[in-house]
């Protein structure tokens, strides 16, 4: 008889991307289920990859580079005041704390003072209400991670033309752009309403 290929990761033998992703997660991620990263479909994949690496402590931050002898300094590239760990970059650094506070005043469901990257990445698990709103909530956090990390990298490469003053606005702009680009149904989020009352605007589009 003829040969037939079967996909061993699925009981019915047919290949699927989800089964391959789960397989890689099981190989690479910690065993605890609450440590694994569930892909957020509302933002580009690069933001999900960044959050995944943050959760694993695998970013090329100065503390990690210093530990393996790649860098002679472990100081934060944004504030130059403390060792640059993942927790410092996104939670402890004065730059990220200021941006987070501004976003918290805008997106009122955000925590004002997360204590670690673990709390930051798991933000939606502490939120009640509509399931879809939790995904929006997480998407804002992911945009925050992306904007802070990109700003940090520019500072690390001596791009001093960038100012921290516009970082919270950048999160607003990028989140609005990406959420509208990836919404599968319903009307787009309106920019004016997104800036003034984003939670109400999300509810009106659910």
Coordinates of C-alpha atoms in Angstrom, one line a residue:
X1 CA 0.0 0.0 0.0
X2 CA 1.0 3.6 -0.3
X3 CA 2.8 5.4 2.4
X4 CA 0.9 8.0 4.5
X5 CA 2.4 10.7 6.7
X6 CA 0.7 11.4 10.0
X7 CA 1.2 14.2 12.6
X8 CA 2.0 12.5 15.9
X9 CA 1.2 15.6 18.0
X10 CA -2.5 15.4 17.1
X11 CA -4.7 12.4 17.9
X12 CA -6.2 12.6 14.4
X13 CA -2.9 12.8 12.6
X14 CA -3.3 16.1 10.9
X15 CA -0.7 18.9 11.3
X16 CA -1.8 22.1 13.1
X17 CA 0.2 25.2 14.1
X18 CA -1.4 25.2 17.6
X19 CA -0.1 21.6 18.4
X20 CA 3.4 22.6 17.3
X21 CA 3.3 25.7 19.4
X22 CA 2.1 23.8 22.5
X23 CA 4.9 21.2 21.8
X24 CA 7.6 23.9 21.8
X25 CA 6.1 25.6 24.9
X26 CA 6.3 22.3 26.7
X27 CA 10.0 21.9 25.7
X28 CA 11.1 25.4 26.4
X29 CA 8.8 27.1 29.0
X30 CA 8.7 26.3 32.7
X31 CA 6.5 23.4 33.7
X32 CA 4.1 25.5 35.7
X33 CA 1.0 26.4 33.6
X34 CA 0.8 29.9 35.0
X35 CA 4.3 30.6 33.6
X36 CA 3.4 29.8 30.0
X37 CA 2.6 32.6 27.6
X38 CA -0.7 32.5 25.8
X39 CA -0.5 34.4 22.4
X40 CA -2.4 37.6 22.3
X41 CA -4.0 37.9 18.8
X42 CA -4.6 41.6 18.9
X43 CA -1.0 42.7 18.5
X44 CA 1.9 41.7 16.2
X45 CA 3.8 38.5 17.0
X46 CA 7.0 40.4 17.9
X47 CA 5.2 41.8 21.0
X48 CA 4.2 38.3 22.1
X49 CA 7.8 37.1 21.6
X50 CA 9.1 40.0 23.7
X51 CA 6.6 39.2 26.6
X52 CA 7.6 35.6 26.4
X53 CA 11.3 36.4 26.7
X54 CA 10.6 38.9 29.5
X55 CA 8.8 36.2 31.4
X56 CA 11.7 33.8 31.0
X57 CA 14.3 36.4 31.9
X58 CA 16.0 36.0 28.5
X59 CA 16.4 39.6 27.3
X60 CA 19.9 40.9 26.5
X61 CA 19.7 43.4 29.3
X62 CA 22.9 44.8 30.8
X63 CA 22.8 42.6 33.9
X64 CA 22.6 39.4 31.8
X65 CA 25.3 40.6 29.5
X66 CA 27.6 41.6 32.4
X67 CA 27.1 38.2 34.0
X68 CA 28.4 36.4 30.9
X69 CA 31.3 38.9 30.4
X70 CA 29.9 40.6 27.3
X71 CA 29.6 44.0 28.9
X72 CA 31.9 45.8 31.4
X73 CA 28.9 47.6 33.0
X74 CA 25.5 46.4 34.3
X75 CA 23.9 49.9 34.7
X76 CA 20.6 50.7 33.1
X77 CA 20.8 52.4 29.7
X78 CA 17.8 54.6 30.4
X79 CA 18.5 56.0 33.9
X80 CA 22.2 54.9 34.5
X81 CA 21.3 54.6 38.2
X82 CA 20.8 50.9 38.9
X83 CA 21.7 47.4 37.6
X84 CA 19.6 46.7 34.5
X85 CA 17.6 43.6 35.0
X86 CA 14.3 42.8 33.3
X87 CA 12.4 43.9 36.4
X88 CA 14.3 47.2 36.5
X89 CA 13.8 48.0 32.8
X90 CA 10.0 47.6 32.9
X91 CA 9.1 48.1 36.6
X92 CA 11.8 49.8 38.6
X93 CA 13.4 52.3 36.2
X94 CA 12.1 55.9 36.8
X95 CA 11.5 56.2 33.0
X96 CA 9.2 53.1 32.8
X97 CA 7.5 54.1 36.1
X98 CA 6.6 57.5 34.8
X99 CA 5.2 56.1 31.5
X100 CA 3.2 53.4 33.4
X101 CA 1.7 56.0 35.7
X102 CA 0.6 58.1 32.7
X103 CA -0.9 55.0 31.0
X104 CA -2.6 54.1 34.3
X105 CA -4.3 57.5 34.3
X106 CA -5.5 56.9 30.7
X107 CA -6.3 53.2 30.8
X108 CA -7.8 53.1 34.3
X109 CA -7.6 49.3 34.7
X110 CA -3.8 49.1 34.8
X111 CA -2.1 48.5 38.1
X112 CA -0.3 51.7 39.3
X113 CA 2.7 49.9 40.7
X114 CA 3.5 46.3 39.6
X115 CA 6.2 44.8 41.7
X116 CA 7.8 42.6 39.0
X117 CA 7.7 41.7 35.4
X118 CA 5.8 38.5 36.4
X119 CA 3.0 40.7 37.7
X120 CA 3.2 42.9 34.6
X121 CA 3.0 40.0 32.1
X122 CA 0.1 38.4 34.0
X123 CA -1.9 41.6 34.3
X124 CA -5.1 40.3 32.7
X125 CA -5.4 37.4 35.2
X126 CA -6.2 40.0 37.9
X127 CA -8.9 41.7 35.9
X128 CA -12.6 40.9 36.1
X129 CA -15.3 41.6 33.6
X130 CA -15.7 40.8 29.9
X131 CA -13.2 38.2 28.5
X132 CA -12.5 40.3 25.4
X133 CA -11.7 43.4 27.5
X134 CA -9.0 41.3 29.3
X135 CA -7.4 40.8 25.9
X136 CA -7.5 44.5 25.2
X137 CA -6.0 45.1 28.6
X138 CA -3.2 42.8 28.0
X139 CA -2.6 44.3 24.5
X140 CA -2.0 47.7 26.2
X141 CA 0.6 46.1 28.5
X142 CA 2.3 44.5 25.5
X143 CA 2.5 47.8 23.7
X144 CA 4.1 49.3 26.8
X145 CA 6.7 46.6 26.9
X146 CA 7.5 47.1 23.2
X147 CA 7.8 50.9 23.5
X148 CA 10.0 50.8 26.6
X149 CA 12.3 48.1 25.2
X150 CA 12.6 50.0 21.9
X151 CA 13.4 53.2 23.8
X152 CA 16.0 51.4 25.9
X153 CA 17.7 50.0 22.8
X154 CA 18.0 53.4 21.2
X155 CA 19.5 54.8 24.3
X156 CA 21.9 51.8 24.4
X157 CA 23.1 52.7 20.9
X158 CA 23.6 56.3 21.8
X159 CA 20.5 57.7 20.1
X160 CA 20.0 60.6 22.5
X161 CA 17.6 62.4 20.2
X162 CA 14.7 60.4 21.6
X163 CA 12.8 61.9 24.5
X164 CA 10.9 60.0 27.2
X165 CA 8.2 62.6 27.1
X166 CA 6.3 61.0 24.2
X167 CA 6.5 57.4 25.2
X168 CA 3.0 57.1 26.7
X169 CA 1.5 58.8 23.6
X170 CA 3.4 56.3 21.5
X171 CA 1.7 53.4 23.4
X172 CA -1.7 55.0 22.7
X173 CA -0.9 55.4 18.9
X174 CA 0.6 52.0 18.4
X175 CA -2.1 50.2 20.4
X176 CA -4.9 52.0 18.4
X177 CA -3.2 51.2 15.1
X178 CA -2.6 47.5 15.9
X179 CA -5.9 46.8 17.5
X180 CA -7.8 48.3 14.6
X181 CA -5.6 46.3 12.1
X182 CA -6.3 43.0 13.8
X183 CA -10.0 43.3 15.0
X184 CA -11.9 40.5 13.3
X185 CA -15.3 42.0 13.5
X186 CA -17.2 45.2 14.5
X187 CA -16.3 48.8 13.9
X188 CA -12.9 50.3 14.4
X189 CA -11.9 52.0 17.6
X190 CA -12.4 55.8 17.1
X191 CA -9.3 57.8 17.8
X192 CA -10.9 60.6 19.8
X193 CA -12.8 58.2 22.0
X194 CA -9.7 56.0 22.3
X195 CA -7.8 58.9 23.8
X196 CA -10.6 60.2 26.1
X197 CA -12.2 57.0 27.4
X198 CA -10.6 53.9 25.9
X199 CA -12.4 51.4 28.1
X200 CA -15.8 52.7 27.1
X201 CA -14.8 52.7 23.5
X202 CA -13.6 49.0 23.8
X203 CA -16.9 48.0 25.4
X204 CA -18.9 49.8 22.6
X205 CA -17.0 47.7 20.0
X206 CA -17.2 44.3 21.7

